[in-house]
Short mmCIF file of C-alpha atoms in Angstrom, two decimals:
data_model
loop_
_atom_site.label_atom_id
_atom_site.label_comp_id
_atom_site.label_asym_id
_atom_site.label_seq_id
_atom_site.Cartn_x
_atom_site.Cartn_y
_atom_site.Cartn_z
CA UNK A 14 21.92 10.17 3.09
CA UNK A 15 22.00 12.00 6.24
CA UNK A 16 21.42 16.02 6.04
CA UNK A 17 24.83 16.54 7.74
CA UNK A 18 26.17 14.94 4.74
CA UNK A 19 24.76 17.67 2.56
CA UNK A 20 26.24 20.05 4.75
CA UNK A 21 29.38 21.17 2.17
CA UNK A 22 26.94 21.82 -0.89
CA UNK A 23 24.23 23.61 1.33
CA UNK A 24 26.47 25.85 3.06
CA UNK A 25 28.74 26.73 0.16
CA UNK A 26 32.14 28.13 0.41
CA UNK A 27 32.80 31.57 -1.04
CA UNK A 28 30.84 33.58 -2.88
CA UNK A 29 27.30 33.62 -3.75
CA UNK A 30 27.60 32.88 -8.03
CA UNK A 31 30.36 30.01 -7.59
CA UNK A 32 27.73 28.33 -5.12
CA UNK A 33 24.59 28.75 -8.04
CA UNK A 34 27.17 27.71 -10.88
CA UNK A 35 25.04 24.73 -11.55
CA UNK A 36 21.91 26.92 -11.57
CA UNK A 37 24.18 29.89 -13.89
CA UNK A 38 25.14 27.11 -16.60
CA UNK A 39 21.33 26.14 -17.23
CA UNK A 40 20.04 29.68 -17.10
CA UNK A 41 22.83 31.52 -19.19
CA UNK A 42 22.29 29.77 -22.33
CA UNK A 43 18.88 29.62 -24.03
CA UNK A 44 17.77 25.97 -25.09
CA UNK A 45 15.52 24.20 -27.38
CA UNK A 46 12.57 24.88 -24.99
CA UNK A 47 13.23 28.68 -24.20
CA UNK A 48 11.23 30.99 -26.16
CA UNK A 49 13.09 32.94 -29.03
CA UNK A 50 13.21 36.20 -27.01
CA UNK A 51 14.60 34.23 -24.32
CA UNK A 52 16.92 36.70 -22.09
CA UNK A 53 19.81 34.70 -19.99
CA UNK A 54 20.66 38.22 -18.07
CA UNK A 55 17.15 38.10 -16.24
CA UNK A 56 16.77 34.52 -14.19
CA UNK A 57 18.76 34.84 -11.84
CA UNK A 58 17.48 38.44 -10.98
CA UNK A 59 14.04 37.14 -11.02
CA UNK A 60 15.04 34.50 -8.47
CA UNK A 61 16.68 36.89 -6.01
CA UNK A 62 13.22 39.35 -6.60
CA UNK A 63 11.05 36.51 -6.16
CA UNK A 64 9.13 36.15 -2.64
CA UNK A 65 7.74 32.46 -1.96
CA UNK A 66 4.87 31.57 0.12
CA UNK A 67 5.16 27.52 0.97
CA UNK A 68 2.22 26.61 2.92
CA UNK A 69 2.93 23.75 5.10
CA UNK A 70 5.91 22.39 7.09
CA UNK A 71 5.49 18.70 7.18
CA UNK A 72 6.29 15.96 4.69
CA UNK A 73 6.07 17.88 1.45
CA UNK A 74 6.78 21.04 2.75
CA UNK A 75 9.97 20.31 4.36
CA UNK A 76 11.35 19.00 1.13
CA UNK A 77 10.34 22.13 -0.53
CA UNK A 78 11.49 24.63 1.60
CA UNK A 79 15.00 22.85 0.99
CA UNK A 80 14.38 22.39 -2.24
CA UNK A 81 13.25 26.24 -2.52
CA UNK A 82 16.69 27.04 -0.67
CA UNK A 83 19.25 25.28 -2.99
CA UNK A 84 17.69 26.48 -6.35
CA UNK A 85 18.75 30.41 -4.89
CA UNK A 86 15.31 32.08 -3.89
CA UNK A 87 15.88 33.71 -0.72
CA UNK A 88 12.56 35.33 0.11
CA UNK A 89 10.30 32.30 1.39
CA UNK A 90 7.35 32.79 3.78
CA UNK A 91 6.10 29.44 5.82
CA UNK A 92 2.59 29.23 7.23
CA UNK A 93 2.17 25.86 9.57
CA UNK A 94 0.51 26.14 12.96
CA UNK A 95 1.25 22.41 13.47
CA UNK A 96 3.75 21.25 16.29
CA UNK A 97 6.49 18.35 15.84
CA UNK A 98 5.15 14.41 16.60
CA UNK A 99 7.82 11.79 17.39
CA UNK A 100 5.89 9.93 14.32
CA UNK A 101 6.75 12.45 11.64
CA UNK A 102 10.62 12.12 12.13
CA UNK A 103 10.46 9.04 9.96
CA UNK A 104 9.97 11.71 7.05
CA UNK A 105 10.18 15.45 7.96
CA UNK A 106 14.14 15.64 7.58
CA UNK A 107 14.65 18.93 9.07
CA UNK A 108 13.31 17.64 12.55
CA UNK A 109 15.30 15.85 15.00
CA UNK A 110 14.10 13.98 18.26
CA UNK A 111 14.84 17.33 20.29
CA UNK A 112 12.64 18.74 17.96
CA UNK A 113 9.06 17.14 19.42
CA UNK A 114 6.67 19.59 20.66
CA UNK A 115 7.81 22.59 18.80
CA UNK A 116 6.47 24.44 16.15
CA UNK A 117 7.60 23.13 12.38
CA UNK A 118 7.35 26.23 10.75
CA UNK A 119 10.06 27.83 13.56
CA UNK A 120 11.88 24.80 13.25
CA UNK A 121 11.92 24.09 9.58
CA UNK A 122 12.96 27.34 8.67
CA UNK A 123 15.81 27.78 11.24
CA UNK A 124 16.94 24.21 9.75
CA UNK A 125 17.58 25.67 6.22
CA UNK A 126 18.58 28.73 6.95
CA UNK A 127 21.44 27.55 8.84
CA UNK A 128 22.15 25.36 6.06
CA UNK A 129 22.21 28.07 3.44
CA UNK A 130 23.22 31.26 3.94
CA UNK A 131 21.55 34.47 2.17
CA UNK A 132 18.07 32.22 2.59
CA UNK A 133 15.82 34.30 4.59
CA UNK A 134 12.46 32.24 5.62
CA UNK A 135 9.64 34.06 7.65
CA UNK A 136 8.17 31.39 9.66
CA UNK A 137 4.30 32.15 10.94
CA UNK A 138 2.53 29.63 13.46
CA UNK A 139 -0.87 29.56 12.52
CA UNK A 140 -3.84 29.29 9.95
CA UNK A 141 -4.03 30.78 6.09
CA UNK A 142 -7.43 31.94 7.54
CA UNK A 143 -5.62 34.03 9.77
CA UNK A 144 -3.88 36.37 6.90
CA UNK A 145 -5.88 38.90 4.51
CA UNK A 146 -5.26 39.60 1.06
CA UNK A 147 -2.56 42.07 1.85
CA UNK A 148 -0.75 39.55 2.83
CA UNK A 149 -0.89 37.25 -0.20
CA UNK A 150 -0.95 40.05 -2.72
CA UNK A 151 2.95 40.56 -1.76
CA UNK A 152 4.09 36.85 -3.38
CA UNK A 153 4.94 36.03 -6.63
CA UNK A 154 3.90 32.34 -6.04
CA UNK A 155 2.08 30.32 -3.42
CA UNK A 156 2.76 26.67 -2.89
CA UNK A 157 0.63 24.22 -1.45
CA UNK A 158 2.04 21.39 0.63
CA UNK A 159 -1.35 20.57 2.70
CA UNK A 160 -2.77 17.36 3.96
CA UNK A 161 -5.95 18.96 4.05
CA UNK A 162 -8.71 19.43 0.83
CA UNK A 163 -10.59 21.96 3.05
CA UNK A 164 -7.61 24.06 3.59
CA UNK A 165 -6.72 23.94 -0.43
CA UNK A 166 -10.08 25.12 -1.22
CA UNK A 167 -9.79 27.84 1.00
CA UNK A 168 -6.34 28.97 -0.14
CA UNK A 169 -8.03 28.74 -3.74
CA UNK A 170 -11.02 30.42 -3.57
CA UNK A 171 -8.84 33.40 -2.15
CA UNK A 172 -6.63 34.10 -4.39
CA UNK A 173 -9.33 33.30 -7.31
CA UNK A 174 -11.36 36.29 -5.24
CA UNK A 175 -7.75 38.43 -5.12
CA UNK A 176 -7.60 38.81 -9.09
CA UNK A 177 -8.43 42.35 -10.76
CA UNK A 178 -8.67 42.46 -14.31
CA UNK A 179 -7.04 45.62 -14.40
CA UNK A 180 -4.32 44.64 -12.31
CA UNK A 181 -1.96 41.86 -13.61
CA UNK A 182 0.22 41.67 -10.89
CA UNK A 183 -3.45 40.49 -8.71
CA UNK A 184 -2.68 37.18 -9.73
CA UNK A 185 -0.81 34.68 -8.12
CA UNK A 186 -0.25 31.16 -9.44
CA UNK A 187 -0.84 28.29 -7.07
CA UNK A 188 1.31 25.38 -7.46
CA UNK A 189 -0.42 22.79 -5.31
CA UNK A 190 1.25 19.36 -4.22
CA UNK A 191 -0.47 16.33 -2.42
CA UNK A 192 0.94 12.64 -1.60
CA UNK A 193 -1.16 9.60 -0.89
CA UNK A 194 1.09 7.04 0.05
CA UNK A 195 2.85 5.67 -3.54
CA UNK A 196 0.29 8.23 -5.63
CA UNK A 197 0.72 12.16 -5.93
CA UNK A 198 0.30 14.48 -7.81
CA UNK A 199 1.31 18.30 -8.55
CA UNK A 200 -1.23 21.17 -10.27
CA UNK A 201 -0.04 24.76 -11.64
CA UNK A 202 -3.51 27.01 -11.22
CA UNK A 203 -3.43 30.23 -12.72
CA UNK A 204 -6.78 31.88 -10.79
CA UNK A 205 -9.58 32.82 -13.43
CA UNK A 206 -7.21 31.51 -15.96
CA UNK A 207 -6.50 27.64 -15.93
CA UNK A 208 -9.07 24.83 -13.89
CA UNK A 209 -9.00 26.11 -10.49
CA UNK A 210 -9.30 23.20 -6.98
CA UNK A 211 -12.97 23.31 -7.35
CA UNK A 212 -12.99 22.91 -11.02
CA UNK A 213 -10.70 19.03 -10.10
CA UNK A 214 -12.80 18.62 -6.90
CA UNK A 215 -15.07 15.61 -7.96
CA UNK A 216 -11.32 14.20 -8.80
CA UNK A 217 -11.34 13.22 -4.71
CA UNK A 218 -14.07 11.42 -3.87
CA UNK A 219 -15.27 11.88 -0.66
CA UNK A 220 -14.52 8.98 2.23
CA UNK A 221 -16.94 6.41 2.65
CA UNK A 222 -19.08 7.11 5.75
CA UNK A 223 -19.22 4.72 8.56
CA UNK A 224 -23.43 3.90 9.45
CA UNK A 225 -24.35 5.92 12.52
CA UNK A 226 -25.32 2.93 14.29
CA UNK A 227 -22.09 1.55 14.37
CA UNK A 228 -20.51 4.45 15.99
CA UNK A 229 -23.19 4.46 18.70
CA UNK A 230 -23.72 1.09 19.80
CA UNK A 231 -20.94 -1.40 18.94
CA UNK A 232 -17.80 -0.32 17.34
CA UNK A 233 -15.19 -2.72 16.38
CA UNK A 234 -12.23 -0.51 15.51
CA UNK A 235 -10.16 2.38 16.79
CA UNK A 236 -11.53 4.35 14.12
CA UNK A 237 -14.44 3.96 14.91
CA UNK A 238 -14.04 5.00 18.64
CA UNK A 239 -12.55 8.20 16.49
CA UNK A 240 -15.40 8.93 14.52
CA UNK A 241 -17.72 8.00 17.11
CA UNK A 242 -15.94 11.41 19.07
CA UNK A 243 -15.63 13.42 16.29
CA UNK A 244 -19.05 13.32 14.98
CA UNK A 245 -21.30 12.34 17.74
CA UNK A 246 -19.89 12.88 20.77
CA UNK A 247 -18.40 16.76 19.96
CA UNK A 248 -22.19 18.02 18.94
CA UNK A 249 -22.96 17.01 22.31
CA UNK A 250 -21.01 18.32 24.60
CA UNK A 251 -19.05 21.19 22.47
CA UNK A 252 -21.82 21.91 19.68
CA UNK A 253 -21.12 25.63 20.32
CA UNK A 254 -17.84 25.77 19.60
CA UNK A 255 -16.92 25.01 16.18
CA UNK A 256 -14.41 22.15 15.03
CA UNK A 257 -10.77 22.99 13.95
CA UNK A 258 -8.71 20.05 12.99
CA UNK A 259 -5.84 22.02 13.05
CA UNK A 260 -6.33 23.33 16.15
CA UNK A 261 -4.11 21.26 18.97
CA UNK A 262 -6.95 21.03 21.82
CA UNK A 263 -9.36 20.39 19.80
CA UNK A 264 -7.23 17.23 18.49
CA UNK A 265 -6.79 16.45 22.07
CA UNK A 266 -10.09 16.84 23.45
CA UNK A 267 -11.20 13.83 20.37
CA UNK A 268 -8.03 11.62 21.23
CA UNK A 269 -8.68 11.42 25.05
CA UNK A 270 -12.73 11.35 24.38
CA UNK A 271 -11.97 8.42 21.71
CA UNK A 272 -9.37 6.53 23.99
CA UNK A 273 -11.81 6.45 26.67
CA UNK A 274 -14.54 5.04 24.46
CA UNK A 275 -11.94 2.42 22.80
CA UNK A 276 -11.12 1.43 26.41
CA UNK A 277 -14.84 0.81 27.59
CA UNK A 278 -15.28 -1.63 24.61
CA UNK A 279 -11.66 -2.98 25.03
CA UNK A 280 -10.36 -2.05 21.70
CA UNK A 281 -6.83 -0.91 21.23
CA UNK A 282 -5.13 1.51 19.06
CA UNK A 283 -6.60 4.55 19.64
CA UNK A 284 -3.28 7.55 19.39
CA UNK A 285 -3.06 10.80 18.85
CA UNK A 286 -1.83 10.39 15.80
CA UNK A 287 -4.60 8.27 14.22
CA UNK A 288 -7.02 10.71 15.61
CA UNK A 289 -5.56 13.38 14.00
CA UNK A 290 -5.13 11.05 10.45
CA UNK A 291 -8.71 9.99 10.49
CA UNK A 292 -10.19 13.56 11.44
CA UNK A 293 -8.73 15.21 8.63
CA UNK A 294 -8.67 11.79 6.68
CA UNK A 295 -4.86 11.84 6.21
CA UNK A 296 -3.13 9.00 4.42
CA UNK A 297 0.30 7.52 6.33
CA UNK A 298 2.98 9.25 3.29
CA UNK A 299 6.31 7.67 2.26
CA UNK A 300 9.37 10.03 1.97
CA UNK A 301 10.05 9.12 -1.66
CA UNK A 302 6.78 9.98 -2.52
CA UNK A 303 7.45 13.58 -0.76
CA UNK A 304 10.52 14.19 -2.35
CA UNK A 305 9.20 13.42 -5.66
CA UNK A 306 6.57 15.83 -5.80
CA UNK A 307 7.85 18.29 -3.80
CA UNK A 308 10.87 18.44 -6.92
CA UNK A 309 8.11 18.53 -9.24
CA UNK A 310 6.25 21.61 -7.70
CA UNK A 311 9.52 23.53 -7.08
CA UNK A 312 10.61 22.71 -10.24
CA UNK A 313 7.24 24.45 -11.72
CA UNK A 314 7.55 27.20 -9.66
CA UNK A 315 11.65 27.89 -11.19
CA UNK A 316 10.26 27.64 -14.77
CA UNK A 317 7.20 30.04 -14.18
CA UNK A 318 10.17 32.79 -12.15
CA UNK A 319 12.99 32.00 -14.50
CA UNK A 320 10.55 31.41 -18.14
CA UNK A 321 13.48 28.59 -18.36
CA UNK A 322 11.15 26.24 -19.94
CA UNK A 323 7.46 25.47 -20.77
CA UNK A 324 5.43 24.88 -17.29
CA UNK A 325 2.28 23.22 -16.27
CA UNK A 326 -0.76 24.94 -16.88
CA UNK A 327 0.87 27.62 -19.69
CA UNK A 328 -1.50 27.86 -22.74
CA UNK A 329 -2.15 24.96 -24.71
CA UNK A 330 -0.05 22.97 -22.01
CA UNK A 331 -0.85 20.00 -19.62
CA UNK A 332 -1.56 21.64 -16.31
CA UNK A 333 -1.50 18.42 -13.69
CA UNK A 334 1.03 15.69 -13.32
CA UNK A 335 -0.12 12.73 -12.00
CA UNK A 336 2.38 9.83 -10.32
CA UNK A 337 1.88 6.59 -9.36
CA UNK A 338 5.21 4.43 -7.78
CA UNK A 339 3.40 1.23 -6.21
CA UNK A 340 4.25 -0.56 -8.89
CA UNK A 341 7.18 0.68 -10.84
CA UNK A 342 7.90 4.66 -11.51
CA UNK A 343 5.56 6.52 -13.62
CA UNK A 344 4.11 9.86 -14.64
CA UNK A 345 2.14 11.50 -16.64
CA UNK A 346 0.68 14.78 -17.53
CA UNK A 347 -2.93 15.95 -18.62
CA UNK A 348 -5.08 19.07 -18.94
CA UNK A 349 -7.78 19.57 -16.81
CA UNK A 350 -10.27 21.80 -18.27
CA UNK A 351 -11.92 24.35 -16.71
CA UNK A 352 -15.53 24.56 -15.71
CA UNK A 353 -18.21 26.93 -16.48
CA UNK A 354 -20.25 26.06 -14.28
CA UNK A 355 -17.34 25.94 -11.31
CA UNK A 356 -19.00 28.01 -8.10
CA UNK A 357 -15.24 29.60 -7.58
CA UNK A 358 -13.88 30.32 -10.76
CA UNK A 359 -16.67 29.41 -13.33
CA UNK A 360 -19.73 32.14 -15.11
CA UNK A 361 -22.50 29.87 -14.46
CA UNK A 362 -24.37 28.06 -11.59
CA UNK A 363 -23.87 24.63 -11.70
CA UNK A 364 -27.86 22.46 -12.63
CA UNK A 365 -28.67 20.52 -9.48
CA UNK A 366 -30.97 17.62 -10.73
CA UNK A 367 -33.07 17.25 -7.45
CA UNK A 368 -36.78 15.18 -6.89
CA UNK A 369 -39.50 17.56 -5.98
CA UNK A 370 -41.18 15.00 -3.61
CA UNK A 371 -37.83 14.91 -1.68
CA UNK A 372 -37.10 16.56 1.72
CA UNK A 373 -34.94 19.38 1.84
CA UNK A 374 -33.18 17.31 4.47
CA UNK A 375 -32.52 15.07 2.45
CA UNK A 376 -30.64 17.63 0.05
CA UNK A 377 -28.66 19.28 2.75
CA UNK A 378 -27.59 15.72 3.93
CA UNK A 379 -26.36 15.01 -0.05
CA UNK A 380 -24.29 17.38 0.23
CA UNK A 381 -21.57 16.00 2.18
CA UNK A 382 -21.62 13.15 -0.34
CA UNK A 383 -21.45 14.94 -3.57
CA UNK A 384 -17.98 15.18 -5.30
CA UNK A 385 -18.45 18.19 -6.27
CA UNK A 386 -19.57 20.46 -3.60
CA UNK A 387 -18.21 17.95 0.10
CA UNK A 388 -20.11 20.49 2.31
CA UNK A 389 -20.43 19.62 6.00
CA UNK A 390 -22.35 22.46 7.19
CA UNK A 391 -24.26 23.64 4.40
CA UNK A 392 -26.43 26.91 4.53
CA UNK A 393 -29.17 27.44 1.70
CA UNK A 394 -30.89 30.27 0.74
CA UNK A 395 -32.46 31.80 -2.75
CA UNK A 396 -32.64 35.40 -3.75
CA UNK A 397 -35.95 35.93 -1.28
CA UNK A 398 -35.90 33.23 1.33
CA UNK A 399 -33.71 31.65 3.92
CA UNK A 400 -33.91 27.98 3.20
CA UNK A 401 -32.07 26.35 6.04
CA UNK A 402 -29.19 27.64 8.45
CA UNK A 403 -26.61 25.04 10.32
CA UNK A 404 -25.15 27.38 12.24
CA UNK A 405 -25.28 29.79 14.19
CA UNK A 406 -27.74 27.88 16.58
CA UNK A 407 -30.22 30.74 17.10
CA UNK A 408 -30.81 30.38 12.80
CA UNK A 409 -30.90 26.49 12.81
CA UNK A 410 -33.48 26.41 15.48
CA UNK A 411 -35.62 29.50 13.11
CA UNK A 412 -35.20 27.50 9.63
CA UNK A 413 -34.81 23.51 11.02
CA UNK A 414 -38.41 22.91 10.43
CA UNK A 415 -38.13 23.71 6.71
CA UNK A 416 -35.95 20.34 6.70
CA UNK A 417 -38.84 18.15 6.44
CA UNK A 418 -40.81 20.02 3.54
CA UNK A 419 -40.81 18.71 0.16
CA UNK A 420 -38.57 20.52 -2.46
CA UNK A 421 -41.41 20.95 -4.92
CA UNK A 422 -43.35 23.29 -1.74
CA UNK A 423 -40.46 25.40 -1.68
CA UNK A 424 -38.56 25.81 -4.59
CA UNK A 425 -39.86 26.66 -8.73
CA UNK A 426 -37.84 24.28 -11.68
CA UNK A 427 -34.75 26.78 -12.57
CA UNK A 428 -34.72 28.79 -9.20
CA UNK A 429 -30.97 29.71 -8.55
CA UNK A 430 -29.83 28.25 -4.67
CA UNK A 431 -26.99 29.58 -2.57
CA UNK A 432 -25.11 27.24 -0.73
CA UNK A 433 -22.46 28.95 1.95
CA UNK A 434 -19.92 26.60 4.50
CA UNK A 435 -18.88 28.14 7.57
CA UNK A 436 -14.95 26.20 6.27
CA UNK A 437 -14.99 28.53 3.00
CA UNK A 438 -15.30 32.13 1.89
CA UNK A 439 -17.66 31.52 -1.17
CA UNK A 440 -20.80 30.43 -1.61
CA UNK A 441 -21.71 27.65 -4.08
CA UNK A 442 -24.44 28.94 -6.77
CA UNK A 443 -26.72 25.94 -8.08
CA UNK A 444 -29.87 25.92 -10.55
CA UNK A 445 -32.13 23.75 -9.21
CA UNK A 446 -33.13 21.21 -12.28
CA UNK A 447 -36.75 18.93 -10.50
CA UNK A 448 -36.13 15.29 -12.29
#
C-alpha cells in the first residue's frame, strides 16, 4: 500500500479522541492481563506526557516514528546524522526520490508530522555522542533503531552510567530493535535492572576477518578492495585522524580509495553503498522484516507508558523476542540473564584465562576477536602501570615496546586489568586468570 493511501486514517478528521477511538476502546477497559489496580483514566494521559527518543531514521526507524505517531505520543525526538541514498527508497517509506541527499532525520520527521497532526518530532542531525546526559535524562524511553553494535553499546553504557539509586526517575528503559535480513529481534533493558547490551554481547559474534595478505597483495572481491582501504590503507595516510563510519567524508574518502584499488586489479562492484555496508558490517534488510520489529518495539514501549499489559523485561518476564521469517513466521521470547561479571552493568570483573608465556600483543590483538569485549583499539592498564596505549600516538610510541613482553613478566595470577576503547565511555575491568 502506498503512504498516500494511508493518508485519511493518518490525518484524521475532527477531533483528537474520535481519531484515538481504537486506542480509547483498548485502554478504557481493564483486561485479563492488566493488573488489579489497573486505572483506565491514566493511559492516555501518560501517552500525551510521554517524550520519545527514537534513535535512527532509516529502515527500522522510519517505521517507528510512524508507528510512534498513530498510537498518539506526540513528543518524539530523532537523532540520525545520516543523509538519504537512492538505495534505501526500496524500504525507508517516508523518503521519496526528491528526497536523496538530505538529511533523514529532517525528512522523516516532516513526513509524519504532516501526516498527523498534534505529532511534534524534534529532528537532530548528528551523533548520540554529541548529546550529554541532560539531554537523555528528559525521556521517558529511548528506542534503538541502529545498524550499528558500536553505537548500541554506547547508547547503553550511558544510560546504565545515568542511573541514581536515589533517583527513580534516572532511569530510562531502552527498547532496542535490530534486523538482519529475515532474522530480528527486539530487547526491553531496564539499566542496572534487567541484562544490559554488554551482558547479550557474545550473542553477536564478531565477523570473520579477512588474512592481511589478501588485502595487500591479491584481492579477488570488492570487499576486499573495501577492507583493504579501511584497514590498511586509512592507518597510512590518515592514522591521525580517527575513523567515524558515520561520518559522510570519511565514507567517501574509503569508497573512492577502494574504487581505485578495485579498478587497478579490474574488479567491479565497488559503491558507496557497499562501502558503507561492509565498514560498519551492515546486512542488506527487507521491509517486512522492519515493520515487524519496529511493531514489536513500539508496541513494548505503549505497554511500559500505558501499564496496558505485561512487557518484556518486567520481573519474572521474558525480556528479548527473537524472530526468524526465512522459512515460515515465527517468534519467540526468552530471558536473558544478567551478568555479574558484565564490565557495564555487572559487580565483578570478568576472569580472563590468559598464558603467561604469551605476548601482550598477542592479548591486545584477541581482543577484537573475543565475543565478549570486540575492542578495536584497546588501551590496558592496572592499578600502577600503563600496560599499552593505541592511541594517542605520542602514548603508543611510549608503551609499544611492552607488546612483545611475556604476560607472566608483567602481570601477577589475579591482578585486576583495565581495558578502555576510544568508541566507548567505560572501561572493561578483567581479572587476569594465567592457564
Amino acid at each position: 500500500m502506498q503512504p498516500e493511501a494511508l493518508a485519511p486514517a493518518m490525518n484524521g478528521e475532527g477531533t483528537d479522541r474520535p481519531r484515538w477511538k481504537y486506542m480509547d476502546r483498548i485502554l478504557s477497559r481493564p483486561g485479563g492481563y492488566t493488573d488489579e489496580d489497573y486505572d483506565p483514566d491514566t493511559p492516555a494521559n501518560n501517552i500525551e506526557a510521554a517524550k520519545i527518543l527514537v534513535i535512527g531514521a532509516g529502515g527500522l526507524g522510519c517505521e517507528i516514528l510512524k508507528n510512534f505517531a498513530l498510537s498518539g505520543f506526540k513528543n518524539i525526538d530523532v537523532i540520525d546524522m545520516d543523509t538519504i541514498d537512492v538505495s534505501n527508497l526500496n524500504r525507508q517509506f517516508l523518503f521519496r526520490q526528491k528526497d536523496v541527499g538530505k538529511s533523514k532525520a529532517s525528512v522523516a520527521a516532516e513526513f509524519v508530522m504532516k501526516r498527523v497532526p498534534g505529532c511534534k518530532i524534534n529532528a537532530h542531525i548528528c551523533k548520540i555522542q554529541d548529546m550529554d546526559e541532560d539531554y537523555y535524562m528528559q525521556f521517558t524511553i529511548v528506542v534503538c533503531g541502529l545498524d550499528s553494535i558500536e553505537a548500541r553499546r554506547w547508547m547503553n553504557a550511558t544510560l546504565v552510567g545515568m542511573v541514581d539509586m536515589e533517583n527513580p526517575d534516572s532511569l530510562k528503559p531502552l527498547i532496542d530493535g535490530g534486523t538482519e535480513g529475515f532474522k530480528g529481534q527486539s530487547r526491553v533493558i531496564f539499566p542496572t535492572m534487567t541484562s544490559c547490551i554488554e551482558c547479550q554481547l557474545d550473542m553477536h559474534a564478531p565477523r570473520a576477518a579477512v588474512p592481511l595478505c589478501t588485502l595487500a597483495t591479491i584481492p579477488r572481491q570488492p570487499q576486499h578492495c573495501i577492507e583493504w582501504a579501511h584497514i590498511i590503507k586509512w592507518d597510512e595516510e590518515r592514522k591521525d585522524i580517527q575513523l567515524d563510519t558515520d561520518d559522510p567524508e570519511h565514507i567517501t574518502w574509503l569508497y573512492q580509495t577502494a574504487l581505485a584499488r578495485a579498478q587497478e586489479f579490474g574488479i567491479a562492484g565497488v559503491t558507496y553503498s557497499m562501502t558503507q555496508g561492509v565498514v560498519k558490517n551492515i546486512i542488506p534488510a527487507i521491509a517486512s522484516t522492519n515493520a515487524i520489529i519496529a511493531a514489536s518495539c513500539c508496541n513494548e514501549a505503549f505497554k511500559i507508558v500505558t501499564s496496558s499489559a505485561p512487557f518484556l523485561g518486567n520481573p519474572e518476564q521474558n525480556n528479548y523476542m527473537l524472530y526468524t521469517g526465512d522459512s515460515g513466521v515465527y517468534t519467540y521470547t526468552f530471558e536473558h540473564q544478567k551478568k555479574d561479571d558484565c564490565p557495564v552493568c555487572g559487580n565483578l570483573p570478568k576472569d580472563l584465562p590468559v598464558n603467561p608465556q604469551s605476548t601482550l600483543g598477542e592479548l591486545v590483538e584477541s581482543f577484537a576477536e573475543r565475543p565478549e569485549s570486540q575492542l578495536k583499539k584497546p588501551n590496558m592498564r592496572t592499578e600502577e602501570k600503563t600496560l599499552f596505549y593505541s592511541a594517542p600516538e605520542s602514548l603508543r610510541q611510549q608503551t609499544e615496546g611492552n607488546l612483545k613482553r611475556k604476560l607472566g613478566e608483567m602481570l601477577v595470577d589475579g591482578e585486576e586489568v583495565a581495558v578502555s576503547d576510544p568508541a566507548f565511555t567505560i572501561d572493561f575491568r578483567y581479572k587476569i586468570r594465567f592457564s
